[in-house]
Coordinates of C-alpha atoms in Angstrom, one line a residue:
M273 CA 187.7 112.3 -121.9
L274 CA 186.0 115.1 -119.9
A275 CA 182.7 113.5 -120.6
H276 CA 183.8 110.4 -118.8
L277 CA 185.4 112.1 -115.8
S278 CA 182.6 114.7 -115.1
G279 CA 180.3 111.9 -113.8
F280 CA 181.9 111.2 -110.5
I281 CA 182.7 114.8 -109.8
I282 CA 179.0 116.0 -110.0
A283 CA 177.3 112.7 -108.9
Y284 CA 173.5 113.1 -109.3
L285 CA 174.0 115.7 -112.1
G286 CA 176.9 113.8 -113.8
W287 CA 174.9 113.4 -117.0
I288 CA 174.7 117.1 -117.8
P289 CA 178.4 117.6 -119.0
P290 CA 178.3 114.5 -121.2
L291 CA 175.1 115.5 -122.8
A292 CA 176.3 119.1 -123.4
I293 CA 179.4 117.6 -125.1
Y294 CA 177.2 115.3 -127.1
F295 CA 175.0 118.1 -128.4
A296 CA 177.9 120.4 -129.1
K297 CA 180.2 118.0 -130.9
R298 CA 177.9 115.2 -132.3
N299 CA 178.2 116.4 -135.9
Q300 CA 182.0 117.2 -135.8
S301 CA 183.6 114.0 -134.5
Q302 CA 182.3 110.5 -134.5
F303 CA 184.7 109.6 -131.8
V304 CA 183.7 112.4 -129.5
R305 CA 180.0 111.6 -130.2
H306 CA 180.6 107.9 -129.2
H307 CA 182.3 108.7 -125.9
A308 CA 180.0 111.5 -125.0
S309 CA 177.0 109.4 -125.6
E310 CA 178.4 106.5 -123.8
A311 CA 179.2 108.7 -120.8
A312 CA 175.8 110.3 -120.8
N313 CA 174.0 106.9 -121.1
F314 CA 176.0 105.5 -118.3
Q315 CA 175.4 108.6 -116.0
L316 CA 171.6 108.6 -116.8
T317 CA 171.6 104.8 -115.9
L318 CA 173.3 105.6 -112.6
L319 CA 170.5 108.0 -111.8
I320 CA 168.2 105.2 -111.1
P321 CA 170.3 103.7 -108.2
Y322 CA 171.2 107.1 -107.0
I323 CA 167.5 107.9 -106.6
F324 CA 166.9 104.6 -104.9
A325 CA 169.8 105.1 -102.5
G326 CA 168.5 108.7 -101.8
V327 CA 165.2 107.5 -101.0
A328 CA 166.5 104.7 -98.8
F329 CA 168.7 107.2 -97.0
V330 CA 165.8 109.7 -96.3
G331 CA 163.3 107.0 -95.5
L332 CA 165.5 105.1 -93.2
G333 CA 166.6 108.3 -91.6
I334 CA 163.1 109.2 -90.8
F335 CA 161.8 105.8 -89.8
F336 CA 164.9 104.0 -88.5
P337 CA 167.5 106.7 -87.9
T338 CA 170.2 104.0 -86.8
L339 CA 170.0 102.4 -90.1
S340 CA 170.3 105.5 -92.3
W341 CA 174.0 104.5 -92.8
I342 CA 172.7 101.9 -95.4
G343 CA 171.6 104.6 -97.7
S344 CA 174.9 106.5 -97.3
A345 CA 176.8 103.2 -98.1
L346 CA 174.7 102.7 -101.2
I347 CA 175.4 106.2 -102.5
A348 CA 179.1 105.7 -101.8
L349 CA 179.1 102.4 -103.6
I350 CA 177.5 103.9 -106.6
W351 CA 179.9 106.8 -106.6
I352 CA 182.8 104.3 -106.4
L353 CA 181.4 102.5 -109.5
A354 CA 181.1 105.8 -111.3
I355 CA 184.7 106.6 -110.6
I356 CA 186.0 103.2 -111.7
F357 CA 184.1 103.0 -114.9
G358 CA 184.6 106.7 -115.7
V359 CA 188.3 106.4 -115.2
L360 CA 188.3 103.3 -117.5
G361 CA 186.3 105.2 -120.1
A362 CA 188.7 108.2 -119.9
V363 CA 191.8 106.1 -120.2
N364 CA 190.4 104.3 -123.3
A365 CA 189.3 107.6 -124.8
N366 CA 192.8 109.0 -124.1
K367 CA 194.4 106.1 -125.9
G368 CA 192.1 106.6 -129.0
Q369 CA 190.2 103.4 -128.2
W370 CA 186.4 103.0 -128.5
Y371 CA 184.9 102.2 -125.1
R372 CA 181.5 100.9 -124.0
Y373 CA 180.3 100.7 -120.5
P374 CA 179.4 97.2 -119.5
V375 CA 176.1 98.3 -117.9
S376 CA 173.9 101.1 -119.3
I377 CA 170.7 101.9 -120.9
R378 CA 171.4 103.1 -124.4
L379 CA 169.3 106.3 -124.7
L380 CA 171.6 108.1 -126.9
K381 CA 173.2 106.5 -130.0

């Protein structure tokens, strides 16, 4: 459950705690391995739009300062998605159910 919830607390670095849990517990529990890998995959996938939104924020801030709110709005939207899907994953893990994020690049299995 911690692997799912850590993503929206740390934002850009949200992939580190699930990855640490994955490597620490991958041989001990198949259930924890599954949820940690799902959370890490999702957080690594979110890194792509986070980087894009960060570049948009800085680029618009430099060239069009009045439009830099667009980058901020994108970062906030990505963060809200991380919260929603992280809570869904944590609730399912707490119930003992297997959960897969609907959108993520499967790097860890």
